[in-house]
PDB file of C-alpha atoms in Angstrom:
ATOM      1  CA  MET A   1       0.427  -0.515   0.099  1.00 88.00           C
ATOM      2  CA  THR A   2       2.991   2.801   0.985  1.00 97.00           C
ATOM      3  CA  LYS A   3       4.695   1.762  -1.906  1.00 96.00           C
ATOM      4  CA  VAL A   4       1.759   3.120  -4.435  1.00 97.00           C
ATOM      5  CA  LEU A   5       1.468   5.466  -2.926  1.00 98.00           C
ATOM      6  CA  ALA A   6       4.723   6.597  -2.676  1.00 98.00           C
ATOM      7  CA  HIS A   7       4.438   5.981  -6.812  1.00 98.00           C
ATOM      8  CA  ASN A   8       1.781   8.225  -7.433  1.00 98.00           C
ATOM      9  CA  ILE A   9       3.041  10.806  -4.896  1.00 98.00           C
ATOM     10  CA  ARG A  10       5.992  11.532  -7.466  1.00 98.00           C
ATOM     11  CA  ARG A  11       4.075  10.704 -10.369  1.00 97.00           C
ATOM     12  CA  HIS A  12       0.990  13.836  -9.192  1.00 96.00           C
ATOM     13  CA  ALA A  13       4.407  15.592  -8.520  1.00 95.00           C
ATOM     14  CA  ILE A  14       5.491  15.080 -11.915  1.00 96.00           C
ATOM     15  CA  ASN A  15       2.496  16.292 -13.627  1.00 96.00           C
ATOM     16  CA  MET A  16       2.392  19.886 -10.594  1.00 92.00           C
ATOM     17  CA  THR A  17       5.640  21.124 -10.854  1.00 94.00           C
ATOM     18  CA  SER A  18       5.519  20.186 -15.067  1.00 94.00           C
ATOM     19  CA  SER A  19       2.343  22.085 -15.450  1.00 90.00           C
ATOM     20  CA  GLY A  20       3.300  24.799 -12.794  1.00 87.00           C
ATOM     21  CA  GLY A  21       6.353  25.477 -13.735  1.00 87.00           C
ATOM     22  CA  SER A  22       6.936  25.576  -9.797  1.00 87.00           C
ATOM     23  CA  SER A  23      10.220  24.216  -9.002  1.00 86.00           C
ATOM     24  CA  HIS A  24      12.203  22.038  -6.091  1.00 94.00           C
ATOM     25  CA  ILE A  25      10.855  18.409  -8.008  1.00 96.00           C
ATOM     26  CA  GLY A  26      14.562  16.490  -6.448  1.00 95.00           C
ATOM     27  CA  SER A  27      13.038  17.396  -3.323  1.00 96.00           C
ATOM     28  CA  ILE A  28      10.663  16.331  -3.103  1.00 96.00           C
ATOM     29  CA  LEU A  29      11.362  12.904  -4.437  1.00 98.00           C
ATOM     30  CA  SER A  30      13.141  12.720  -2.098  1.00 97.00           C
ATOM     31  CA  ILE A  31      10.530  12.615   0.680  1.00 98.00           C
ATOM     32  CA  ALA A  32       8.030  10.629  -1.725  1.00 98.00           C
ATOM     33  CA  ASP A  33       8.481   7.220   0.413  1.00 98.00           C
ATOM     34  CA  ILE A  34       9.005   8.988   3.833  1.00 98.00           C
ATOM     35  CA  LEU A  35       5.718  11.132   3.085  1.00 98.00           C
ATOM     36  CA  ALA A  36       3.682   7.588   2.117  1.00 98.00           C
ATOM     37  CA  VAL A  37       4.868   5.569   5.240  1.00 98.00           C
ATOM     38  CA  LEU A  38       3.497   8.893   7.267  1.00 98.00           C
ATOM     39  CA  TYR A  39      -0.118   9.184   5.194  1.00 98.00           C
ATOM     40  CA  GLY A  40      -0.195   5.443   4.421  1.00 98.00           C
ATOM     41  CA  SER A  41       0.904   3.231   7.177  1.00 98.00           C
ATOM     42  CA  VAL A  42       1.798   5.926  10.653  1.00 98.00           C
ATOM     43  CA  LEU A  43      -0.504   8.920  11.106  1.00 98.00           C
ATOM     44  CA  ASN A  44      -3.265   8.687  12.620  1.00 98.00           C
ATOM     45  CA  TYR A  45      -5.803  10.927  10.841  1.00 98.00           C
ATOM     46  CA  LYS A  46      -9.487  10.853   9.549  1.00 97.00           C
ATOM     47  CA  ALA A  47      -9.548  12.405   5.877  1.00 97.00           C
ATOM     48  CA  ASP A  48     -13.305  13.108   6.936  1.00 96.00           C
ATOM     49  CA  ASN A  49     -12.785  15.544  10.117  1.00 97.00           C
ATOM     50  CA  PRO A  50      -9.525  16.653   9.295  1.00 95.00           C
ATOM     51  CA  LYS A  51      -9.310  18.464  13.490  1.00 95.00           C
ATOM     52  CA  TRP A  52     -10.312  15.991  15.012  1.00 97.00           C
ATOM     53  CA  GLN A  53      -8.329  16.597  18.362  1.00 96.00           C
ATOM     54  CA  GLY A  54      -7.670  13.126  18.187  1.00 97.00           C
ATOM     55  CA  ARG A  55      -5.089  13.717  14.902  1.00 98.00           C
ATOM     56  CA  ASP A  56      -1.170  13.697  14.970  1.00 98.00           C
ATOM     57  CA  ARG A  57      -0.186  16.516  13.986  1.00 98.00           C
ATOM     58  CA  PHE A  58       2.126  16.768  10.581  1.00 98.00           C
ATOM     59  CA  ILE A  59       4.347  19.954   9.478  1.00 97.00           C
ATOM     60  CA  LEU A  60       6.401  20.339   6.843  1.00 97.00           C
ATOM     61  CA  SER A  61       9.248  22.124   7.556  1.00 97.00           C
ATOM     62  CA  LYS A  62      10.435  21.820   4.424  1.00 95.00           C
ATOM     63  CA  GLY A  63       8.294  24.291   2.588  1.00 90.00           C
ATOM     64  CA  HIS A  64       8.896  24.301  -1.125  1.00 94.00           C
ATOM     65  CA  ALA A  65       8.026  20.084  -1.286  1.00 93.00           C
ATOM     66  CA  GLY A  66       4.977  20.967  -0.774  1.00 94.00           C
ATOM     67  CA  ALA A  67       4.110  19.617  -3.999  1.00 94.00           C
ATOM     68  CA  GLY A  68       4.655  16.739  -1.957  1.00 96.00           C
ATOM     69  CA  VAL A  69       2.496  16.527   1.028  1.00 96.00           C
ATOM     70  CA  TYR A  70      -0.402  17.989  -1.878  1.00 95.00           C
ATOM     71  CA  ALA A  71      -0.305  14.805  -3.604  1.00 97.00           C
ATOM     72  CA  ALA A  72       0.186  12.598  -0.427  1.00 98.00           C
ATOM     73  CA  LEU A  73      -3.013  14.585   1.292  1.00 97.00           C
ATOM     74  CA  ALA A  74      -5.145  14.287  -2.155  1.00 97.00           C
ATOM     75  CA  GLU A  75      -4.516  10.550  -2.147  1.00 98.00           C
ATOM     76  CA  SER A  76      -5.763  10.420   1.763  1.00 97.00           C
ATOM     77  CA  GLY A  77      -8.339  11.869   1.073  1.00 97.00           C
ATOM     78  CA  PHE A  78      -7.927  15.449   1.673  1.00 97.00           C
ATOM     79  CA  ILE A  79      -9.035  16.608  -0.752  1.00 95.00           C
ATOM     80  CA  SER A  80      -9.192  15.904  -4.369  1.00 95.00           C
ATOM     81  CA  ILE A  81      -7.081  15.180  -7.112  1.00 96.00           C
ATOM     82  CA  GLU A  82      -8.446  17.370  -9.247  1.00 96.00           C
ATOM     83  CA  LYS A  83      -8.334  20.136  -7.277  1.00 94.00           C
ATOM     84  CA  LEU A  84      -3.714  19.177  -7.896  1.00 95.00           C
ATOM     85  CA  LYS A  85      -3.868  20.627 -11.582  1.00 94.00           C
ATOM     86  CA  THR A  86      -4.472  23.960  -9.559  1.00 92.00           C
ATOM     87  CA  HIS A  87      -0.899  23.688  -8.327  1.00 88.00           C
ATOM     88  CA  TYR A  88       0.741  26.757  -8.404  1.00 85.00           C
ATOM     89  CA  GLN A  89      -2.288  28.374 -11.134  1.00 84.00           C
ATOM     90  CA  ASP A  90      -3.307  31.363  -9.744  1.00 85.00           C
ATOM     91  CA  GLY A  91      -5.783  32.137  -7.626  1.00 84.00           C
ATOM     92  CA  SER A  92      -4.887  28.579  -6.277  1.00 85.00           C
ATOM     93  CA  ASN A  93      -4.769  27.048  -2.739  1.00 85.00           C
ATOM     94  CA  LEU A  94      -2.379  24.943  -3.673  1.00 86.00           C
ATOM     95  CA  SER A  95       0.466  26.742  -3.189  1.00 81.00           C
ATOM     96  CA  GLY A  96       4.518  27.025  -4.619  1.00 76.00           C
ATOM     97  CA  HIS A  97       5.442  26.429  -0.251  1.00 83.00           C
ATOM     98  CA  VAL A  98       2.838  24.261   1.595  1.00 89.00           C
ATOM     99  CA  SER A  99       0.305  26.246   2.871  1.00 88.00           C
ATOM    100  CA  HIS A 100      -2.315  25.591   5.480  1.00 87.00           C
ATOM    101  CA  LYS A 101      -5.308  28.690   4.383  1.00 81.00           C
ATOM    102  CA  GLY A 102      -7.860  26.034   3.283  1.00 81.00           C
ATOM    103  CA  ILE A 103      -6.440  23.248   2.838  1.00 90.00           C
ATOM    104  CA  SER A 104      -7.719  20.941   5.069  1.00 90.00           C
ATOM    105  CA  GLY A 105      -4.775  17.930   6.445  1.00 95.00           C
ATOM    106  CA  VAL A 106      -2.126  21.157   6.075  1.00 95.00           C
ATOM    107  CA  GLU A 107      -1.982  21.952  10.030  1.00 95.00           C
ATOM    108  CA  PHE A 108       1.002  25.056   9.765  1.00 94.00           C
ATOM    109  CA  SER A 109       1.926  27.206   6.436  1.00 93.00           C
ATOM    110  CA  THR A 110       6.088  26.613   5.991  1.00 93.00           C
ATOM    111  CA  GLY A 111       8.247  27.990   3.730  1.00 86.00           C
ATOM    112  CA  SER A 112      11.424  29.987   5.458  1.00 88.00           C
ATOM    113  CA  LEU A 113      13.154  27.797   6.919  1.00 93.00           C
ATOM    114  CA  GLY A 114      13.877  26.505  10.769  1.00 94.00           C
ATOM    115  CA  HIS A 115      10.128  27.346  11.740  1.00 95.00           C
ATOM    116  CA  GLY A 116       8.866  23.649  11.707  1.00 97.00           C
ATOM    117  CA  LEU A 117      10.316  22.555  14.307  1.00 98.00           C
ATOM    118  CA  PRO A 118      10.149  25.407  16.638  1.00 97.00           C
ATOM    119  CA  VAL A 119       7.158  25.142  15.759  1.00 97.00           C
ATOM    120  CA  ALA A 120       6.534  21.175  16.416  1.00 98.00           C
ATOM    121  CA  THR A 121       8.708  21.274  19.789  1.00 98.00           C
ATOM    122  CA  GLY A 122       5.845  23.984  20.831  1.00 98.00           C
ATOM    123  CA  MET A 123       2.735  21.523  20.321  1.00 98.00           C
ATOM    124  CA  ALA A 124       3.967  18.974  21.628  1.00 98.00           C
ATOM    125  CA  LEU A 125       4.702  20.743  24.936  1.00 98.00           C
ATOM    126  CA  GLY A 126       1.410  21.860  24.422  1.00 98.00           C
ATOM    127  CA  ALA A 127       0.237  18.110  24.286  1.00 98.00           C
ATOM    128  CA  LYS A 128       1.731  17.573  27.261  1.00 97.00           C
ATOM    129  CA  ILE A 129       0.640  20.079  29.682  1.00 98.00           C
ATOM    130  CA  ASN A 130      -2.633  19.385  27.939  1.00 97.00           C
ATOM    131  CA  GLN A 131      -2.044  15.423  28.358  1.00 97.00           C
ATOM    132  CA  ASP A 132      -3.050  14.839  25.143  1.00 97.00           C
ATOM    133  CA  LYS A 133      -2.625  11.260  23.307  1.00 96.00           C
ATOM    134  CA  HIS A 134      -1.364  12.284  20.042  1.00 98.00           C
ATOM    135  CA  THR A 135       2.346  12.628  18.325  1.00 98.00           C
ATOM    136  CA  VAL A 136       4.115  15.435  16.294  1.00 98.00           C
ATOM    137  CA  TYR A 137       5.896  14.383  13.601  1.00 98.00           C
ATOM    138  CA  VAL A 138       8.124  17.210  12.013  1.00 98.00           C
ATOM    139  CA  LEU A 139      10.134  16.632   8.209  1.00 98.00           C
ATOM    140  CA  MET A 140      12.711  18.875   8.189  1.00 98.00           C
ATOM    141  CA  SER A 141      15.744  19.378   4.719  1.00 97.00           C
ATOM    142  CA  ASP A 142      19.415  18.808   6.098  1.00 97.00           C
ATOM    143  CA  GLY A 143      20.324  21.971   4.441  1.00 96.00           C
ATOM    144  CA  GLU A 144      18.002  23.180   7.171  1.00 95.00           C
ATOM    145  CA  CYS A 145      19.831  22.661   9.551  1.00 97.00           C
ATOM    146  CA  ASP A 146      22.016  25.664   9.102  1.00 96.00           C
ATOM    147  CA  GLU A 147      19.259  27.181  11.011  1.00 96.00           C
ATOM    148  CA  GLY A 148      19.813  28.337  14.954  1.00 96.00           C
ATOM    149  CA  SER A 149      16.285  28.454  15.701  1.00 97.00           C
ATOM    150  CA  ASN A 150      16.217  24.467  14.590  1.00 97.00           C
ATOM    151  CA  TRP A 151      18.777  24.435  17.482  1.00 97.00           C
ATOM    152  CA  GLU A 152      17.224  25.801  20.398  1.00 97.00           C
ATOM    153  CA  ALA A 153      14.110  23.417  19.740  1.00 98.00           C
ATOM    154  CA  ALA A 154      16.740  21.112  20.056  1.00 98.00           C
ATOM    155  CA  LEU A 155      18.044  21.416  22.677  1.00 98.00           C
ATOM    156  CA  PHE A 156      14.847  22.690  24.359  1.00 98.00           C
ATOM    157  CA  ALA A 157      12.437  19.197  23.455  1.00 98.00           C
ATOM    158  CA  PRO A 158      14.198  16.736  25.217  1.00 98.00           C
ATOM    159  CA  HIS A 159      15.539  19.499  28.508  1.00 98.00           C
ATOM    160  CA  HIS A 160      11.174  18.660  28.614  1.00 98.00           C
ATOM    161  CA  LYS A 161      11.427  14.836  27.721  1.00 98.00           C
ATOM    162  CA  LEU A 162       9.266  15.504  24.539  1.00 98.00           C
ATOM    163  CA  ASP A 163       8.488  11.788  23.762  1.00 98.00           C
ATOM    164  CA  ASN A 164       5.656  12.721  21.878  1.00 98.00           C
ATOM    165  CA  LEU A 165       7.594  14.595  19.022  1.00 98.00           C
ATOM    166  CA  VAL A 166       9.111  12.674  16.061  1.00 98.00           C
ATOM    167  CA  VAL A 167      11.316  14.966  13.696  1.00 98.00           C
ATOM    168  CA  ILE A 168      12.477  12.991  10.418  1.00 98.00           C
ATOM    169  CA  ILE A 169      15.495  14.577   8.465  1.00 98.00           C
ATOM    170  CA  ASP A 170      16.161  13.941   4.463  1.00 98.00           C
ATOM    171  CA  ARG A 171      19.730  13.418   4.672  1.00 98.00           C
ATOM    172  CA  ASN A 172      19.873  13.952   0.518  1.00 97.00           C
ATOM    173  CA  LYS A 173      23.642  15.638   1.345  1.00 97.00           C
ATOM    174  CA  LEU A 174      22.384  18.380  -1.027  1.00 96.00           C
ATOM    175  CA  GLN A 175      20.629  22.020  -0.373  1.00 92.00           C
ATOM    176  CA  SER A 176      20.127  24.388  -2.707  1.00 86.00           C
ATOM    177  CA  ILE A 177      22.748  24.955  -4.782  1.00 88.00           C
ATOM    178  CA  HIS A 178      25.299  22.937  -3.413  1.00 91.00           C
ATOM    179  CA  SER A 179      26.356  19.419  -1.100  1.00 96.00           C
ATOM    180  CA  THR A 180      25.824  20.140   2.145  1.00 96.00           C
ATOM    181  CA  GLU A 181      29.348  19.430   3.709  1.00 96.00           C
ATOM    182  CA  ASP A 182      30.681  22.260   1.248  1.00 95.00           C
ATOM    183  CA  THR A 183      28.163  24.414   2.192  1.00 96.00           C
ATOM    184  CA  LEU A 184      28.832  24.522   5.566  1.00 96.00           C
ATOM    185  CA  ALA A 185      29.665  20.724   7.639  1.00 96.00           C
ATOM    186  CA  LEU A 186      27.093  18.842   9.048  1.00 97.00           C
ATOM    187  CA  GLU A 187      29.018  15.916   9.924  1.00 97.00           C
ATOM    188  CA  PRO A 188      29.092  14.387  12.398  1.00 97.00           C
ATOM    189  CA  PHE A 189      24.799  14.268  12.374  1.00 98.00           C
ATOM    190  CA  VAL A 190      23.634  11.417  13.838  1.00 98.00           C
ATOM    191  CA  ASP A 191      25.725  12.272  16.977  1.00 98.00           C
ATOM    192  CA  LYS A 192      25.095  15.943  17.364  1.00 98.00           C
ATOM    193  CA  TRP A 193      20.810  14.454  17.391  1.00 98.00           C
ATOM    194  CA  GLN A 194      22.471  12.355  20.338  1.00 98.00           C
ATOM    195  CA  ALA A 195      25.052  14.321  22.227  1.00 98.00           C
ATOM    196  CA  PHE A 196      21.452  16.650  22.368  1.00 98.00           C
ATOM    197  CA  GLY A 197      19.506  14.248  24.375  1.00 98.00           C
ATOM    198  CA  TRP A 198      17.543  13.107  21.551  1.00 98.00           C
ATOM    199  CA  ASN A 199      16.824   9.211  20.773  1.00 98.00           C
ATOM    200  CA  VAL A 200      18.066   8.888  17.213  1.00 98.00           C
ATOM    201  CA  VAL A 201      18.094   6.150  14.656  1.00 98.00           C
ATOM    202  CA  ASN A 202      20.006   6.234  10.908  1.00 98.00           C
ATOM    203  CA  ILE A 203      17.982   4.641   7.981  1.00 98.00           C
ATOM    204  CA  ASP A 204      17.472   4.018   4.670  1.00 98.00           C
ATOM    205  CA  GLY A 205      15.111   7.222   4.214  1.00 98.00           C
ATOM    206  CA  HIS A 206      13.648   5.295   0.178  1.00 98.00           C
ATOM    207  CA  ASP A 207      12.825   1.190   2.408  1.00 98.00           C
ATOM    208  CA  HIS A 208       9.514   1.445   4.112  1.00 98.00           C
ATOM    209  CA  GLU A 209       9.590  -1.312   6.326  1.00 98.00           C
ATOM    210  CA  GLN A 210      13.111   0.504   8.190  1.00 98.00           C
ATOM    211  CA  LEU A 211      10.691   3.458   7.483  1.00 98.00           C
ATOM    212  CA  ILE A 212       7.616   2.023  10.162  1.00 98.00           C
ATOM    213  CA  ASN A 213       9.618   1.074  12.709  1.00 98.00           C
ATOM    214  CA  ALA A 214      12.096   3.590  12.820  1.00 98.00           C
ATOM    215  CA  CYS A 215       7.963   5.304  13.219  1.00 98.00           C
ATOM    216  CA  HIS A 216       7.453   2.896  16.494  1.00 97.00           C
ATOM    217  CA  SER A 217      10.814   2.658  17.625  1.00 97.00           C
ATOM    218  CA  LYS A 218       9.839   6.137  20.272  1.00 95.00           C
ATOM    219  CA  ILE A 219      11.345   5.856  23.869  1.00 97.00           C
ATOM    220  CA  GLU A 220       9.578   7.128  27.316  1.00 97.00           C
ATOM    221  CA  ASN A 221      11.528  10.512  28.144  1.00 98.00           C
ATOM    222  CA  LYS A 222      13.138  11.205  24.809  1.00 98.00           C
ATOM    223  CA  PRO A 223      12.585  13.345  21.667  1.00 98.00           C
ATOM    224  CA  LEU A 224      12.649  11.031  18.389  1.00 98.00           C
ATOM    225  CA  CYS A 225      14.979  12.050  15.361  1.00 98.00           C
ATOM    226  CA  ILE A 226      15.216  10.141  12.657  1.00 98.00           C
ATOM    227  CA  VAL A 227      17.690  10.257  10.061  1.00 98.00           C
ATOM    228  CA  ALA A 228      16.555   9.501   6.690  1.00 98.00           C
ATOM    229  CA  ASN A 229      19.660   8.738   4.050  1.00 98.00           C
ATOM    230  CA  THR A 230      17.617   9.891   1.026  1.00 98.00           C
ATOM    231  CA  ILE A 231      18.466  10.686  -2.970  1.00 98.00           C
ATOM    232  CA  LYS A 232      17.271  13.443  -4.698  1.00 97.00           C
ATOM    233  CA  GLY A 233      15.116  13.148  -7.605  1.00 97.00           C
ATOM    234  CA  LYS A 234      14.470   9.728  -6.312  1.00 97.00           C
ATOM    235  CA  GLY A 235      12.601   7.418  -8.610  1.00 97.00           C
ATOM    236  CA  VAL A 236      14.046   9.758 -11.845  1.00 97.00           C
ATOM    237  CA  SER A 237      17.553   8.441 -12.514  1.00 97.00           C
ATOM    238  CA  PHE A 238      18.415  11.228 -14.705  1.00 96.00           C
ATOM    239  CA  MET A 239      17.025  14.213 -11.371  1.00 96.00           C
ATOM    240  CA  GLU A 240      19.084  11.970  -8.555  1.00 97.00           C
ATOM    241  CA  ASN A 241      21.644  13.172  -6.174  1.00 96.00           C
ATOM    242  CA  GLN A 242      21.767  16.499  -9.143  1.00 95.00           C
ATOM    243  CA  VAL A 243      21.195  18.794  -7.429  1.00 92.00           C
ATOM    244  CA  LEU A 244      20.404  20.852 -11.181  1.00 92.00           C
ATOM    245  CA  TRP A 245      16.819  19.155  -9.728  1.00 93.00           C
ATOM    246  CA  HIS A 246      16.645  21.820  -6.576  1.00 92.00           C
ATOM    247  CA  TYR A 247      14.876  24.684  -8.798  1.00 89.00           C
ATOM    248  CA  ARG A 248      14.081  23.160 -12.037  1.00 89.00           C
ATOM    249  CA  SER A 249      10.249  21.434 -13.418  1.00 91.00           C
ATOM    250  CA  PRO A 250      10.421  18.673 -16.061  1.00 94.00           C
ATOM    251  CA  GLN A 251       9.041  20.252 -19.459  1.00 94.00           C
ATOM    252  CA  GLY A 252       9.356  19.041 -22.344  1.00 95.00           C
ATOM    253  CA  GLU A 253      10.891  15.808 -23.459  1.00 96.00           C
ATOM    254  CA  GLU A 254      12.831  15.725 -19.585  1.00 95.00           C
ATOM    255  CA  TYR A 255       8.506  15.762 -18.165  1.00 96.00           C
ATOM    256  CA  GLU A 256       7.897  12.753 -20.035  1.00 97.00           C
ATOM    257  CA  ALA A 257      11.165  10.624 -19.851  1.00 97.00           C
ATOM    258  CA  ALA A 258      10.120  11.161 -15.755  1.00 97.00           C
ATOM    259  CA  ILE A 259       6.681  10.483 -16.140  1.00 96.00           C
ATOM    260  CA  ASN A 260       7.581   7.256 -18.469  1.00 96.00           C
ATOM    261  CA  GLU A 261      10.381   6.026 -15.592  1.00 95.00           C
ATOM    262  CA  LEU A 262       7.903   5.827 -13.447  1.00 94.00           C
ATOM    263  CA  GLU A 263       5.694   4.074 -14.686  1.00 91.00           C
ATOM    264  CA  ASN A 264       7.494   1.435 -15.770  1.00 88.00           C
ATOM    265  CA  ASP A 265       9.533   0.739 -12.489  1.00 79.00           C
ATOM    266  CA  ASN A 266       6.071   0.322 -11.400  1.00 74.00           C
ATOM    267  CA  ALA A 267       4.645  -1.721 -13.790  1.00 60.00           C
TER     268      ALA A 267
END
């Protein structure tokens, strides 16, 4: 089920970014498997009652990959598949960066990096105070970890024993126009999170079984950080591990080649 969902997210995302002329397809393909596992297996939600109090909260901190979340929401029944065709069009509320305005199932608008984790941390603390039982999930990029606000939140969460907080980091090792290590080195990355007091799981971010198991590896009194090692552009060979596709959208022959490759791999 989650494998089919991941395929559909990738297919929708290529269609959406191509028709809208929007960018960040490489970043979206990178997290398609993570989104599929979350919406297909992990998150507790009711698509017909998106404000259900018992729902798990999910924040996409790397808001530039919003088309992936819109696709996941459509496949999960929050919005119509037809609505995806309006992505990045004049007058549409399916903006390039993910927005909660008029979009059922989106908890928080993001775009400027470094905001998702601090907000998710506050939501998790609020849930603890109110004795609510839901979990708050936040999906971040690795390049986003250049933002200092994340490290303030990374200190705050273990101090307050927020074991209802799960951070998933899309570790594709590329950001904007360079590798993460050439831009501002993050390694030793796992060690940093562990030193801050997190329960850290280091996995293959395209392996659905590993993703599911990691999401269920919470331990008492510690927030969970899942370092999901991924490939930017995963699923389309000429986009894979190519920083060029951070800002480009597939057009013409590139679009046809991307769609054909996805369909052949799913045959």
